[in-house]
Amino acid sequence: VSRADGVDRVDVVVVGGGAIGLASAWRLAQRGLAVTVVDPAPGSGASGVAAGMLAPITEARPGEEDQLRLNLASWSRWPAFAAEVESALAALPPTAEAAGEGAGIGYRADGTLVAALDADDRAALDDLVARQRSLGLEITTLRGREARALEPGLAPGVRAGALAAGERSVDPAALVAALGRITGAAGVTTLASPVERVVLAGDAPGAPDVARVTGVALAGGETVDASMVVLAAGSWTGSITGLPDAARPPVRPVKGQILTLRQPPGEPLLTRTVRGLVRGSSVYLVPRRDGRIVVGATVEERGWDTRVTAGGAYELLRDVLALVPGLDDAELVAVRTGLRPGSPDDLPMIGVGAVDGLVVATGHFRNGILLTPVTADAVAAAVAGEPVPPEVEPCDPRRFSRTGVAAS
Ligand code: GLY
């Protein structure tokens, strides 16, 4: 077994170069640690497909109080996090891609408008508004015509709406690209390789029975030796071998299909994030400054299947055109799929793992981009042996080892 080229023993190896892995690596490097990120194609997982809604209010579901507290903790970190990323980026020499429209991370703070199409959708909207208010969240109800005054592209049939003015969005692909550059500038090394397994001190023949991670083995057989290993590989985190079953995070892939449209020429049909309740189903549209609109998303339990399907694309197009008919003439730029890392109890797994030297940051399901800032802070704390932020405490990855839930 040989050492990976150019990488001396490091303090921390982060497995996974999506938004969470890179933001964690950045926070660790800011604490003066030597950090290596390993990912065969950084940003190509769920982060590269995510719409980037920073929406703790309209995504809040009943009975998920821990999730809501966590979402709000990260949401309140986003303005400072976005400003910090943007200023670190501005301090770097400009690149061809980062000039003009592509500069920055596409952070927008213009709220989410929820629009209900028919009478049943209106009833669902009333429930949603009542639920948000009972949780103390700020949301304003709108008549159909008030909603259309804010977003004139909405169908004339839209019956009612609501505005969550505090919600925001970011362009996740731009965020990952920015984090890639600023982590590099902060001294983080990135290795473009799959990780084959986590290496444990207890692996060696005759070693004592107490396991401790000592690094990772790459697919080519080389190793990266490290004092701590952070697993932030999204859906793939549970497939990394080498750990005892009880320490393997029980994540599962949850497929999402998502469209990219380009607004037709002329006045933009959409200016802020719109979430539609459309004849019993739900769709969201997230506009970018360059005229693209990201439309999502299906939620499918289909294992590792990443096919774009006729039914998935149809469902999204049907709902989006019912809600914003003028998008009929929009260019259909792409249909893509991503795999969200699902967790058995819908709370992520963040914090120290069930083996010494292991830290876990996965299972963020529908909220990985929203949860990036708080997760990165928690990872940096966990690596340093400090307590994680209080809102992250329920996310202790060891809750599954204790109850004996094994990785699937
Ligand atoms: N948070 C949006 C989605 O997962 O589709």
mmCIF file of C-alpha atoms and ligand atoms in Angstrom:
data_model
loop_
_atom_site.group_PDB
_atom_site.id
_atom_site.type_symbol
_atom_site.label_atom_id
_atom_site.label_comp_id
_atom_site.label_asym_id
_atom_site.label_seq_id
_atom_site.Cartn_x
_atom_site.Cartn_y
_atom_site.Cartn_z
ATOM 1 C CA VAL A 1 0.000 0.000 0.000
ATOM 2 C CA SER A 2 1.458 3.365 -0.978
ATOM 3 C CA ARG A 3 0.603 6.886 -0.020
ATOM 4 C CA ALA A 4 -1.413 8.969 -2.503
ATOM 5 C CA ASP A 5 0.920 11.174 -4.565
ATOM 6 C CA GLY A 6 1.606 14.589 -3.156
ATOM 7 C CA VAL A 7 -0.405 14.054 0.023
ATOM 8 C CA ASP A 8 1.467 13.836 3.300
ATOM 9 C CA ARG A 9 -0.352 12.632 6.353
ATOM 10 C CA VAL A 10 -3.200 15.105 6.924
ATOM 11 C CA ASP A 11 -5.215 16.104 9.944
ATOM 12 C CA VAL A 12 -8.548 15.485 8.253
ATOM 13 C CA VAL A 13 -9.683 13.711 5.115
ATOM 14 C CA VAL A 14 -13.170 14.698 3.937
ATOM 15 C CA VAL A 15 -14.871 12.071 1.775
ATOM 16 C CA GLY A 16 -17.224 13.931 -0.572
ATOM 17 C CA GLY A 17 -16.751 17.205 -2.452
ATOM 18 C CA GLY A 18 -20.343 18.440 -2.582
ATOM 19 C CA ALA A 19 -21.532 21.599 -0.846
ATOM 20 C CA ILE A 20 -21.366 20.017 2.612
ATOM 21 C CA GLY A 21 -17.963 18.339 2.193
ATOM 22 C CA LEU A 22 -16.376 21.468 0.726
ATOM 23 C CA ALA A 23 -17.903 23.890 3.233
ATOM 24 C CA SER A 24 -16.767 21.592 6.055
ATOM 25 C CA ALA A 25 -13.262 21.424 4.558
ATOM 26 C CA TRP A 26 -13.200 25.225 4.390
ATOM 27 C CA ARG A 27 -14.202 25.601 8.047
ATOM 28 C CA LEU A 28 -11.573 23.016 9.056
ATOM 29 C CA ALA A 29 -8.862 24.781 7.039
ATOM 30 C CA GLN A 30 -9.863 28.068 8.692
ATOM 31 C CA ARG A 31 -9.016 26.397 12.013
ATOM 32 C CA GLY A 32 -5.501 25.738 10.745
ATOM 33 C CA LEU A 33 -5.940 22.029 9.973
ATOM 34 C CA ALA A 34 -4.373 20.231 6.996
ATOM 35 C CA VAL A 35 -7.353 18.967 4.992
ATOM 36 C CA THR A 36 -7.756 16.762 1.917
ATOM 37 C CA VAL A 37 -11.079 16.305 0.121
ATOM 38 C CA VAL A 38 -11.521 13.095 -1.871
ATOM 39 C CA ASP A 39 -14.221 12.870 -4.539
ATOM 40 C CA PRO A 40 -14.093 11.364 -8.038
ATOM 41 C CA ALA A 41 -16.077 14.343 -9.427
ATOM 42 C CA PRO A 42 -16.618 17.132 -6.889
ATOM 43 C CA GLY A 43 -20.084 18.695 -7.062
ATOM 44 C CA SER A 44 -21.503 15.977 -9.323
ATOM 45 C CA GLY A 45 -23.864 14.489 -6.728
ATOM 46 C CA ALA A 46 -27.024 15.975 -5.255
ATOM 47 C CA SER A 47 -25.383 19.438 -4.923
ATOM 48 C CA GLY A 48 -25.057 19.704 -8.700
ATOM 49 C CA VAL A 49 -28.772 19.023 -9.246
ATOM 50 C CA ALA A 50 -30.345 20.770 -6.238
ATOM 51 C CA ALA A 51 -32.606 23.762 -6.884
ATOM 52 C CA GLY A 52 -31.105 25.710 -3.988
ATOM 53 C CA MET A 53 -34.236 26.856 -2.167
ATOM 54 C CA LEU A 54 -33.365 28.099 1.311
ATOM 55 C CA ALA A 55 -36.898 27.440 2.469
ATOM 56 C CA PRO A 56 -37.331 26.437 6.114
ATOM 57 C CA ILE A 57 -40.858 27.839 6.173
ATOM 58 C CA THR A 58 -42.592 26.400 3.135
ATOM 59 C CA GLU A 59 -40.799 23.048 3.482
ATOM 60 C CA ALA A 60 -41.725 22.644 7.176
ATOM 61 C CA ARG A 61 -43.782 19.532 7.784
ATOM 62 C CA PRO A 62 -45.919 18.635 10.798
ATOM 63 C CA GLY A 63 -44.231 16.583 13.494
ATOM 64 C CA GLU A 64 -40.727 17.578 12.401
ATOM 65 C CA GLU A 65 -39.866 20.078 15.121
ATOM 66 C CA ASP A 66 -36.217 18.990 15.369
ATOM 67 C CA GLN A 67 -35.873 19.337 11.619
ATOM 68 C CA LEU A 68 -37.482 22.791 11.707
ATOM 69 C CA ARG A 69 -35.175 24.030 14.488
ATOM 70 C CA LEU A 70 -32.186 22.745 12.527
ATOM 71 C CA ASN A 71 -33.419 24.315 9.278
ATOM 72 C CA LEU A 72 -33.957 27.671 10.995
ATOM 73 C CA ALA A 73 -30.506 27.526 12.619
ATOM 74 C CA SER A 74 -28.909 27.111 9.204
ATOM 75 C CA TRP A 75 -31.230 29.594 7.506
ATOM 76 C CA SER A 76 -30.203 32.257 10.008
ATOM 77 C CA ARG A 77 -26.539 31.542 9.194
ATOM 78 C CA TRP A 78 -27.042 31.908 5.427
ATOM 79 C CA PRO A 79 -26.709 35.718 5.019
ATOM 80 C CA ALA A 80 -23.320 35.783 6.755
ATOM 81 C CA PHE A 81 -22.226 32.536 5.063
ATOM 82 C CA ALA A 82 -23.157 33.852 1.594
ATOM 83 C CA ALA A 83 -21.348 37.129 2.269
ATOM 84 C CA GLU A 84 -18.255 35.271 3.511
ATOM 85 C CA VAL A 85 -18.164 32.960 0.462
ATOM 86 C CA GLU A 86 -18.674 35.891 -1.896
ATOM 87 C CA SER A 87 -15.960 37.977 -0.300
ATOM 88 C CA ALA A 88 -13.499 35.044 -0.275
ATOM 89 C CA LEU A 89 -14.313 34.553 -3.956
ATOM 90 C CA ALA A 90 -13.873 38.247 -4.743
ATOM 91 C CA ALA A 91 -10.387 38.120 -3.218
ATOM 92 C CA LEU A 92 -9.273 35.513 -5.805
ATOM 93 C CA PRO A 93 -8.002 36.353 -9.280
ATOM 94 C CA PRO A 94 -10.911 36.379 -11.775
ATOM 95 C CA THR A 95 -11.326 33.359 -14.068
ATOM 96 C CA ALA A 96 -12.999 33.253 -17.483
ATOM 97 C CA GLU A 97 -16.067 31.400 -16.096
ATOM 98 C CA ALA A 98 -16.307 33.573 -13.016
ATOM 99 C CA ALA A 99 -16.574 36.798 -15.023
ATOM 100 C CA GLY A 100 -19.883 38.583 -15.587
ATOM 101 C CA GLU A 101 -23.144 36.641 -15.098
ATOM 102 C CA GLY A 102 -21.416 33.642 -13.566
ATOM 103 C CA ALA A 103 -19.824 35.618 -10.727
ATOM 104 C CA GLY A 104 -20.923 34.904 -7.174
ATOM 105 C CA ILE A 105 -23.218 32.163 -5.933
ATOM 106 C CA GLY A 106 -26.577 33.481 -7.145
ATOM 107 C CA TYR A 107 -27.758 34.241 -3.602
ATOM 108 C CA ARG A 108 -31.199 35.877 -3.601
ATOM 109 C CA ALA A 109 -33.347 37.011 -0.697
ATOM 110 C CA ASP A 110 -36.639 37.696 -2.445
ATOM 111 C CA GLY A 111 -38.979 35.267 -0.675
ATOM 112 C CA THR A 112 -41.183 32.384 -1.789
ATOM 113 C CA LEU A 113 -44.676 32.850 -3.170
ATOM 114 C CA VAL A 114 -46.975 29.859 -2.687
ATOM 115 C CA ALA A 115 -49.797 29.709 -5.252
ATOM 116 C CA ALA A 116 -52.903 27.496 -5.064
ATOM 117 C CA LEU A 117 -54.691 26.632 -8.281
ATOM 118 C CA ASP A 118 -58.051 25.034 -7.488
ATOM 119 C CA ALA A 119 -60.395 24.896 -4.503
ATOM 120 C CA ASP A 120 -58.726 21.809 -3.008
ATOM 121 C CA ASP A 121 -55.283 23.386 -3.473
ATOM 122 C CA ARG A 122 -56.598 26.451 -1.668
ATOM 123 C CA ALA A 123 -57.681 24.278 1.246
ATOM 124 C CA ALA A 124 -54.182 22.732 1.292
ATOM 125 C CA LEU A 125 -52.698 26.250 1.267
ATOM 126 C CA ASP A 126 -54.914 27.282 4.219
ATOM 127 C CA ASP A 127 -53.624 24.243 6.128
ATOM 128 C CA LEU A 128 -50.026 25.120 5.260
ATOM 129 C CA VAL A 129 -50.456 28.736 6.387
ATOM 130 C CA ALA A 130 -52.134 27.671 9.650
ATOM 131 C CA ARG A 131 -49.330 25.198 10.303
ATOM 132 C CA GLN A 132 -46.589 27.765 9.625
ATOM 133 C CA ARG A 133 -48.259 30.247 11.947
ATOM 134 C CA SER A 134 -48.697 27.680 14.710
ATOM 135 C CA LEU A 135 -44.937 27.148 14.473
ATOM 136 C CA GLY A 136 -44.407 30.892 14.825
ATOM 137 C CA LEU A 137 -43.223 31.313 11.223
ATOM 138 C CA GLU A 138 -43.972 34.427 9.229
ATOM 139 C CA ILE A 139 -46.223 33.969 6.207
ATOM 140 C CA THR A 140 -48.710 36.431 4.655
ATOM 141 C CA THR A 141 -51.855 35.285 2.854
ATOM 142 C CA LEU A 142 -52.740 36.790 -0.517
ATOM 143 C CA ARG A 143 -55.841 36.794 -2.704
ATOM 144 C CA GLY A 144 -55.430 35.361 -6.186
ATOM 145 C CA ARG A 145 -55.153 38.800 -7.729
ATOM 146 C CA GLU A 146 -52.589 39.931 -5.139
ATOM 147 C CA ALA A 147 -50.471 36.877 -5.948
ATOM 148 C CA ARG A 148 -50.731 37.705 -9.674
ATOM 149 C CA ALA A 149 -49.761 41.310 -8.976
ATOM 150 C CA LEU A 150 -46.500 40.002 -7.479
ATOM 151 C CA GLU A 151 -45.975 37.387 -10.205
ATOM 152 C CA PRO A 152 -47.970 38.333 -13.327
ATOM 153 C CA GLY A 153 -46.976 35.084 -15.058
ATOM 154 C CA LEU A 154 -49.245 33.069 -12.741
ATOM 155 C CA ALA A 155 -52.320 31.529 -14.376
ATOM 156 C CA PRO A 156 -55.515 33.603 -14.160
ATOM 157 C CA GLY A 157 -57.111 30.647 -12.352
ATOM 158 C CA VAL A 158 -54.777 30.918 -9.325
ATOM 159 C CA ARG A 159 -57.215 31.193 -6.418
ATOM 160 C CA ALA A 160 -55.014 32.243 -3.547
ATOM 161 C CA GLY A 161 -51.441 32.622 -2.455
ATOM 162 C CA ALA A 162 -49.103 33.214 0.446
ATOM 163 C CA LEU A 163 -45.774 34.991 0.721
ATOM 164 C CA ALA A 164 -42.927 33.730 2.891
ATOM 165 C CA ALA A 165 -40.884 36.891 2.473
ATOM 166 C CA GLY A 166 -37.906 35.646 4.491
ATOM 167 C CA GLU A 167 -37.079 32.710 2.235
ATOM 168 C CA ARG A 168 -34.066 32.806 -0.053
ATOM 169 C CA SER A 169 -32.325 30.823 -2.762
ATOM 170 C CA VAL A 170 -28.844 30.168 -4.037
ATOM 171 C CA ASP A 171 -27.424 28.548 -7.177
ATOM 172 C CA PRO A 172 -25.925 25.296 -5.818
ATOM 173 C CA ALA A 173 -23.692 24.626 -8.839
ATOM 174 C CA ALA A 174 -22.200 28.120 -8.477
ATOM 175 C CA LEU A 175 -21.867 27.557 -4.719
ATOM 176 C CA VAL A 176 -19.924 24.317 -5.214
ATOM 177 C CA ALA A 177 -17.685 25.940 -7.836
ATOM 178 C CA ALA A 178 -17.040 28.849 -5.459
ATOM 179 C CA LEU A 179 -16.312 26.535 -2.525
ATOM 180 C CA GLY A 180 -13.944 24.525 -4.735
ATOM 181 C CA ARG A 181 -11.942 27.653 -5.497
ATOM 182 C CA ILE A 182 -11.921 29.133 -2.012
ATOM 183 C CA THR A 183 -11.032 25.857 -0.291
ATOM 184 C CA GLY A 184 -8.129 25.504 -2.731
ATOM 185 C CA ALA A 185 -6.994 29.025 -1.844
ATOM 186 C CA ALA A 186 -7.298 28.134 1.855
ATOM 187 C CA GLY A 187 -4.845 25.253 1.369
ATOM 188 C CA VAL A 188 -7.266 22.309 1.025
ATOM 189 C CA THR A 189 -6.051 19.584 -1.369
ATOM 190 C CA THR A 190 -8.601 17.827 -3.555
ATOM 191 C CA LEU A 191 -8.023 14.316 -4.888
ATOM 192 C CA ALA A 192 -10.254 13.266 -7.783
ATOM 193 C CA SER A 193 -10.641 9.622 -6.818
ATOM 194 C CA PRO A 194 -13.309 7.284 -5.481
ATOM 195 C CA VAL A 195 -12.769 6.149 -1.892
ATOM 196 C CA GLU A 196 -12.755 2.402 -1.563
ATOM 197 C CA ARG A 197 -12.834 2.077 2.200
ATOM 198 C CA VAL A 198 -12.153 3.670 5.522
ATOM 199 C CA VAL A 199 -8.977 2.279 7.081
ATOM 200 C CA LEU A 200 -9.074 1.338 10.767
ATOM 201 C CA ALA A 201 -6.119 0.851 13.097
ATOM 202 C CA GLY A 202 -7.797 -2.342 14.253
ATOM 203 C CA ASP A 203 -7.541 -3.705 10.656
ATOM 204 C CA ALA A 204 -3.994 -4.953 11.094
ATOM 205 C CA PRO A 205 -3.563 -8.607 12.151
ATOM 206 C CA GLY A 206 -3.007 -8.824 15.904
ATOM 207 C CA ALA A 207 -4.133 -5.221 16.440
ATOM 208 C CA PRO A 208 -6.013 -4.389 19.624
ATOM 209 C CA ASP A 209 -9.796 -4.656 19.559
ATOM 210 C CA VAL A 210 -10.388 -0.910 19.758
ATOM 211 C CA ALA A 211 -11.071 0.495 16.300
ATOM 212 C CA ARG A 212 -9.885 3.920 15.270
ATOM 213 C CA VAL A 213 -9.832 5.381 11.784
ATOM 214 C CA THR A 214 -6.397 6.064 10.344
ATOM 215 C CA GLY A 215 -7.400 7.332 6.914
ATOM 216 C CA VAL A 216 -8.981 6.110 3.709
ATOM 217 C CA ALA A 217 -7.957 3.743 0.914
ATOM 218 C CA LEU A 218 -8.535 5.086 -2.592
ATOM 219 C CA ALA A 219 -9.875 2.984 -5.467
ATOM 220 C CA GLY A 220 -6.339 2.712 -6.898
ATOM 221 C CA GLY A 221 -5.091 1.070 -3.680
ATOM 222 C CA GLU A 222 -3.214 4.108 -2.348
ATOM 223 C CA THR A 223 -4.032 5.454 1.088
ATOM 224 C CA VAL A 224 -4.479 8.897 2.579
ATOM 225 C CA ASP A 225 -3.446 8.779 6.238
ATOM 226 C CA ALA A 226 -5.380 11.093 8.503
ATOM 227 C CA SER A 227 -6.157 11.594 12.167
ATOM 228 C CA MET A 228 -9.848 12.158 11.406
ATOM 229 C CA VAL A 229 -12.148 11.090 8.563
ATOM 230 C CA VAL A 230 -15.297 13.065 7.710
ATOM 231 C CA LEU A 231 -17.883 11.144 5.669
ATOM 232 C CA ALA A 232 -19.858 13.613 3.551
ATOM 233 C CA ALA A 233 -20.549 11.557 0.448
ATOM 234 C CA GLY A 234 -24.336 12.018 0.345
ATOM 235 C CA SER A 235 -26.230 8.908 -0.743
ATOM 236 C CA TRP A 236 -22.951 7.047 -1.304
ATOM 237 C CA THR A 237 -21.840 7.435 2.324
ATOM 238 C CA GLY A 238 -23.423 4.140 3.401
ATOM 239 C CA SER A 239 -21.666 2.206 0.614
ATOM 240 C CA ILE A 240 -18.155 3.042 1.796
ATOM 241 C CA THR A 241 -16.748 -0.153 3.254
ATOM 242 C CA GLY A 242 -14.260 -0.714 6.050
ATOM 243 C CA LEU A 243 -16.446 0.392 8.952
ATOM 244 C CA PRO A 244 -18.245 -1.927 11.344
ATOM 245 C CA ASP A 245 -21.957 -2.109 10.412
ATOM 246 C CA ALA A 246 -22.984 -0.100 13.470
ATOM 247 C CA ALA A 247 -20.814 2.827 12.306
ATOM 248 C CA ARG A 248 -22.088 2.895 8.721
ATOM 249 C CA PRO A 249 -24.584 5.734 8.233
ATOM 250 C CA PRO A 250 -27.924 4.233 7.086
ATOM 251 C CA VAL A 251 -28.503 6.623 4.172
ATOM 252 C CA ARG A 252 -30.530 5.663 1.119
ATOM 253 C CA PRO A 253 -30.818 7.357 -2.282
ATOM 254 C CA VAL A 254 -34.091 9.198 -2.968
ATOM 255 C CA LYS A 255 -34.336 10.087 -6.634
ATOM 256 C CA GLY A 256 -35.392 13.549 -7.758
ATOM 257 C CA GLN A 257 -35.977 14.579 -11.368
ATOM 258 C CA ILE A 258 -35.632 18.267 -12.087
ATOM 259 C CA LEU A 259 -36.014 20.459 -15.200
ATOM 260 C CA THR A 260 -34.148 23.530 -16.321
ATOM 261 C CA LEU A 261 -36.117 25.987 -18.455
ATOM 262 C CA ARG A 262 -35.029 29.285 -19.939
ATOM 263 C CA GLN A 263 -37.518 32.143 -19.718
ATOM 264 C CA PRO A 264 -38.864 33.109 -23.147
ATOM 265 C CA PRO A 265 -37.572 36.423 -24.566
ATOM 266 C CA GLY A 266 -39.166 39.571 -23.157
ATOM 267 C CA GLU A 267 -40.246 40.480 -19.621
ATOM 268 C CA PRO A 268 -39.394 37.681 -17.143
ATOM 269 C CA LEU A 269 -42.442 35.508 -16.387
ATOM 270 C CA LEU A 270 -41.177 34.819 -12.917
ATOM 271 C CA THR A 271 -39.119 36.975 -10.571
ATOM 272 C CA ARG A 272 -38.988 34.986 -7.315
ATOM 273 C CA THR A 273 -39.281 31.381 -6.138
ATOM 274 C CA VAL A 274 -42.815 30.084 -6.628
ATOM 275 C CA ARG A 275 -44.144 26.955 -5.031
ATOM 276 C CA GLY A 276 -47.315 25.700 -6.691
ATOM 277 C CA LEU A 277 -50.074 23.588 -5.252
ATOM 278 C CA VAL A 278 -51.468 22.286 -8.518
ATOM 279 C CA ARG A 279 -54.509 19.994 -8.516
ATOM 280 C CA GLY A 280 -53.274 17.969 -5.609
ATOM 281 C CA SER A 281 -49.591 17.843 -6.518
ATOM 282 C CA SER A 282 -46.825 20.250 -5.782
ATOM 283 C CA VAL A 283 -44.109 21.861 -7.876
ATOM 284 C CA TYR A 284 -41.528 24.579 -7.326
ATOM 285 C CA LEU A 285 -39.900 27.050 -9.704
ATOM 286 C CA VAL A 286 -36.648 28.762 -8.771
ATOM 287 C CA PRO A 287 -35.534 31.553 -11.139
ATOM 288 C CA ARG A 288 -31.870 32.389 -11.665
ATOM 289 C CA ARG A 289 -30.574 35.806 -12.653
ATOM 290 C CA ASP A 290 -29.457 34.572 -16.080
ATOM 291 C CA GLY A 291 -33.013 33.676 -17.161
ATOM 292 C CA ARG A 292 -32.957 29.985 -16.248
ATOM 293 C CA ILE A 293 -35.727 28.547 -14.085
ATOM 294 C CA VAL A 294 -35.183 25.333 -12.161
ATOM 295 C CA VAL A 295 -38.377 23.296 -11.793
ATOM 296 C CA GLY A 296 -38.642 20.437 -9.344
ATOM 297 C CA ALA A 297 -38.934 17.855 -8.270
ATOM 298 C CA THR A 298 -40.080 14.285 -8.200
ATOM 299 C CA VAL A 299 -39.461 12.293 -5.010
ATOM 300 C CA GLU A 300 -38.954 8.639 -5.911
ATOM 301 C CA GLU A 301 -37.803 5.625 -3.911
ATOM 302 C CA ARG A 302 -36.072 3.783 -6.748
ATOM 303 C CA GLY A 303 -32.702 2.879 -5.311
ATOM 304 C CA TRP A 304 -29.782 3.911 -7.491
ATOM 305 C CA ASP A 305 -31.884 4.448 -10.641
ATOM 306 C CA THR A 306 -30.940 7.810 -12.206
ATOM 307 C CA ARG A 307 -32.904 7.547 -15.456
ATOM 308 C CA VAL A 308 -34.853 10.549 -16.666
ATOM 309 C CA THR A 309 -38.343 9.175 -17.274
ATOM 310 C CA ALA A 310 -41.195 10.315 -19.504
ATOM 311 C CA GLY A 311 -43.566 10.200 -16.536
ATOM 312 C CA GLY A 312 -41.285 12.258 -14.295
ATOM 313 C CA ALA A 313 -40.704 14.997 -16.878
ATOM 314 C CA TYR A 314 -44.417 14.987 -17.820
ATOM 315 C CA GLU A 315 -45.530 15.428 -14.207
ATOM 316 C CA LEU A 316 -43.298 18.487 -13.782
ATOM 317 C CA LEU A 317 -44.161 20.061 -17.141
ATOM 318 C CA ARG A 318 -47.893 19.478 -16.637
ATOM 319 C CA ASP A 319 -47.863 21.256 -13.260
ATOM 320 C CA VAL A 320 -45.563 24.080 -14.286
ATOM 321 C CA LEU A 321 -47.588 24.936 -17.398
ATOM 322 C CA ALA A 322 -50.847 24.828 -15.445
ATOM 323 C CA LEU A 323 -49.318 27.309 -13.005
ATOM 324 C CA VAL A 324 -47.369 29.614 -15.385
ATOM 325 C CA PRO A 325 -48.905 29.063 -18.844
ATOM 326 C CA GLY A 326 -46.536 31.534 -20.559
ATOM 327 C CA LEU A 327 -43.681 29.091 -19.945
ATOM 328 C CA ASP A 328 -45.156 27.027 -22.774
ATOM 329 C CA ASP A 329 -42.675 28.893 -24.974
ATOM 330 C CA ALA A 330 -39.728 28.508 -22.583
ATOM 331 C CA GLU A 331 -36.706 26.610 -23.835
ATOM 332 C CA LEU A 332 -36.439 23.187 -22.182
ATOM 333 C CA VAL A 333 -32.728 23.247 -21.438
ATOM 334 C CA ALA A 334 -32.289 20.035 -19.435
ATOM 335 C CA VAL A 335 -33.956 17.268 -17.488
ATOM 336 C CA ARG A 336 -31.669 15.834 -14.824
ATOM 337 C CA THR A 337 -31.816 13.474 -11.890
ATOM 338 C CA GLY A 338 -30.091 13.530 -8.541
ATOM 339 C CA LEU A 339 -30.038 11.249 -5.530
ATOM 340 C CA ARG A 340 -30.933 12.879 -2.223
ATOM 341 C CA PRO A 341 -29.383 11.202 0.811
ATOM 342 C CA GLY A 342 -32.433 10.000 2.759
ATOM 343 C CA SER A 343 -32.319 9.180 6.451
ATOM 344 C CA PRO A 344 -34.532 6.672 8.332
ATOM 345 C CA ASP A 345 -36.033 9.437 10.523
ATOM 346 C CA ASP A 346 -35.648 12.328 8.022
ATOM 347 C CA LEU A 347 -33.103 14.029 10.288
ATOM 348 C CA PRO A 348 -29.550 14.160 8.960
ATOM 349 C CA MET A 349 -26.593 12.424 10.599
ATOM 350 C CA ILE A 350 -24.105 15.066 11.721
ATOM 351 C CA GLY A 351 -21.386 14.718 14.337
ATOM 352 C CA VAL A 352 -18.958 12.202 15.749
ATOM 353 C CA GLY A 353 -19.488 8.658 14.519
ATOM 354 C CA ALA A 354 -19.473 5.296 16.260
ATOM 355 C CA VAL A 355 -15.723 4.738 15.723
ATOM 356 C CA ASP A 356 -12.955 6.954 17.104
ATOM 357 C CA GLY A 357 -11.745 9.519 14.592
ATOM 358 C CA LEU A 358 -14.922 9.306 12.486
ATOM 359 C CA VAL A 359 -17.187 12.301 11.848
ATOM 360 C CA VAL A 360 -20.343 11.991 9.745
ATOM 361 C CA ALA A 361 -22.247 14.632 7.728
ATOM 362 C CA THR A 362 -24.914 13.083 5.538
ATOM 363 C CA GLY A 363 -28.637 12.230 5.324
ATOM 364 C CA HIS A 364 -29.696 15.815 4.573
ATOM 365 C CA PHE A 365 -32.465 14.566 2.239
ATOM 366 C CA ARG A 366 -34.279 17.628 0.744
ATOM 367 C CA ASN A 367 -32.324 20.258 2.657
ATOM 368 C CA GLY A 368 -28.616 19.786 1.983
ATOM 369 C CA ILE A 369 -28.000 23.233 0.539
ATOM 370 C CA LEU A 370 -30.033 24.969 3.259
ATOM 371 C CA LEU A 371 -28.176 22.959 5.915
ATOM 372 C CA THR A 372 -24.670 23.545 4.529
ATOM 373 C CA PRO A 373 -23.618 26.385 6.882
ATOM 374 C CA VAL A 374 -24.763 24.774 10.138
ATOM 375 C CA THR A 375 -23.407 21.383 9.081
ATOM 376 C CA ALA A 376 -19.988 22.822 8.257
ATOM 377 C CA ASP A 377 -19.866 24.534 11.667
ATOM 378 C CA ALA A 378 -20.903 21.293 13.369
ATOM 379 C CA VAL A 379 -18.303 19.228 11.495
ATOM 380 C CA ALA A 380 -15.553 21.671 12.456
ATOM 381 C CA ALA A 381 -16.689 21.497 16.101
ATOM 382 C CA ALA A 382 -16.945 17.690 16.091
ATOM 383 C CA VAL A 383 -13.457 17.310 14.605
ATOM 384 C CA ALA A 384 -12.085 19.634 17.292
ATOM 385 C CA GLY A 385 -13.845 17.691 20.066
ATOM 386 C CA GLU A 386 -16.150 20.618 20.826
ATOM 387 C CA PRO A 387 -19.928 20.427 21.259
ATOM 388 C CA VAL A 388 -21.960 20.831 18.065
ATOM 389 C CA PRO A 389 -24.491 23.708 17.861
ATOM 390 C CA PRO A 390 -27.505 22.768 20.060
ATOM 391 C CA GLU A 391 -29.867 22.431 17.077
ATOM 392 C CA VAL A 392 -27.559 19.737 15.659
ATOM 393 C CA GLU A 393 -27.605 17.570 18.812
ATOM 394 C CA PRO A 394 -30.633 15.473 17.692
ATOM 395 C CA CYS A 395 -28.664 14.597 14.538
ATOM 396 C CA ASP A 396 -26.086 12.488 16.433
ATOM 397 C CA PRO A 397 -25.174 9.729 13.931
ATOM 398 C CA ARG A 398 -24.789 7.238 16.795
ATOM 399 C CA ARG A 399 -28.563 7.221 17.393
ATOM 400 C CA PHE A 400 -28.810 4.488 14.746
ATOM 401 C CA SER A 401 -25.954 2.389 16.151
ATOM 402 C CA ARG A 402 -27.671 2.442 19.538
ATOM 403 C CA THR A 403 -30.998 1.210 18.183
ATOM 404 C CA GLY A 404 -29.284 -1.301 15.947
ATOM 405 C CA VAL A 405 -30.462 0.123 12.596
ATOM 406 C CA ALA A 406 -27.936 -1.196 10.099
ATOM 407 C CA ALA A 407 -26.976 0.290 6.764
ATOM 408 C CA SER A 408 -29.037 -1.050 3.889
HETATM 409 N N1 GLY B 1 -35.711 20.648 -1.482
HETATM 410 C C1 GLY B 1 -36.258 20.348 -2.721
HETATM 411 C C2 GLY B 1 -36.141 18.971 -3.184
HETATM 412 O O1 GLY B 1 -35.541 18.124 -2.575
HETATM 413 O O2 GLY B 1 -36.703 18.685 -4.213
#
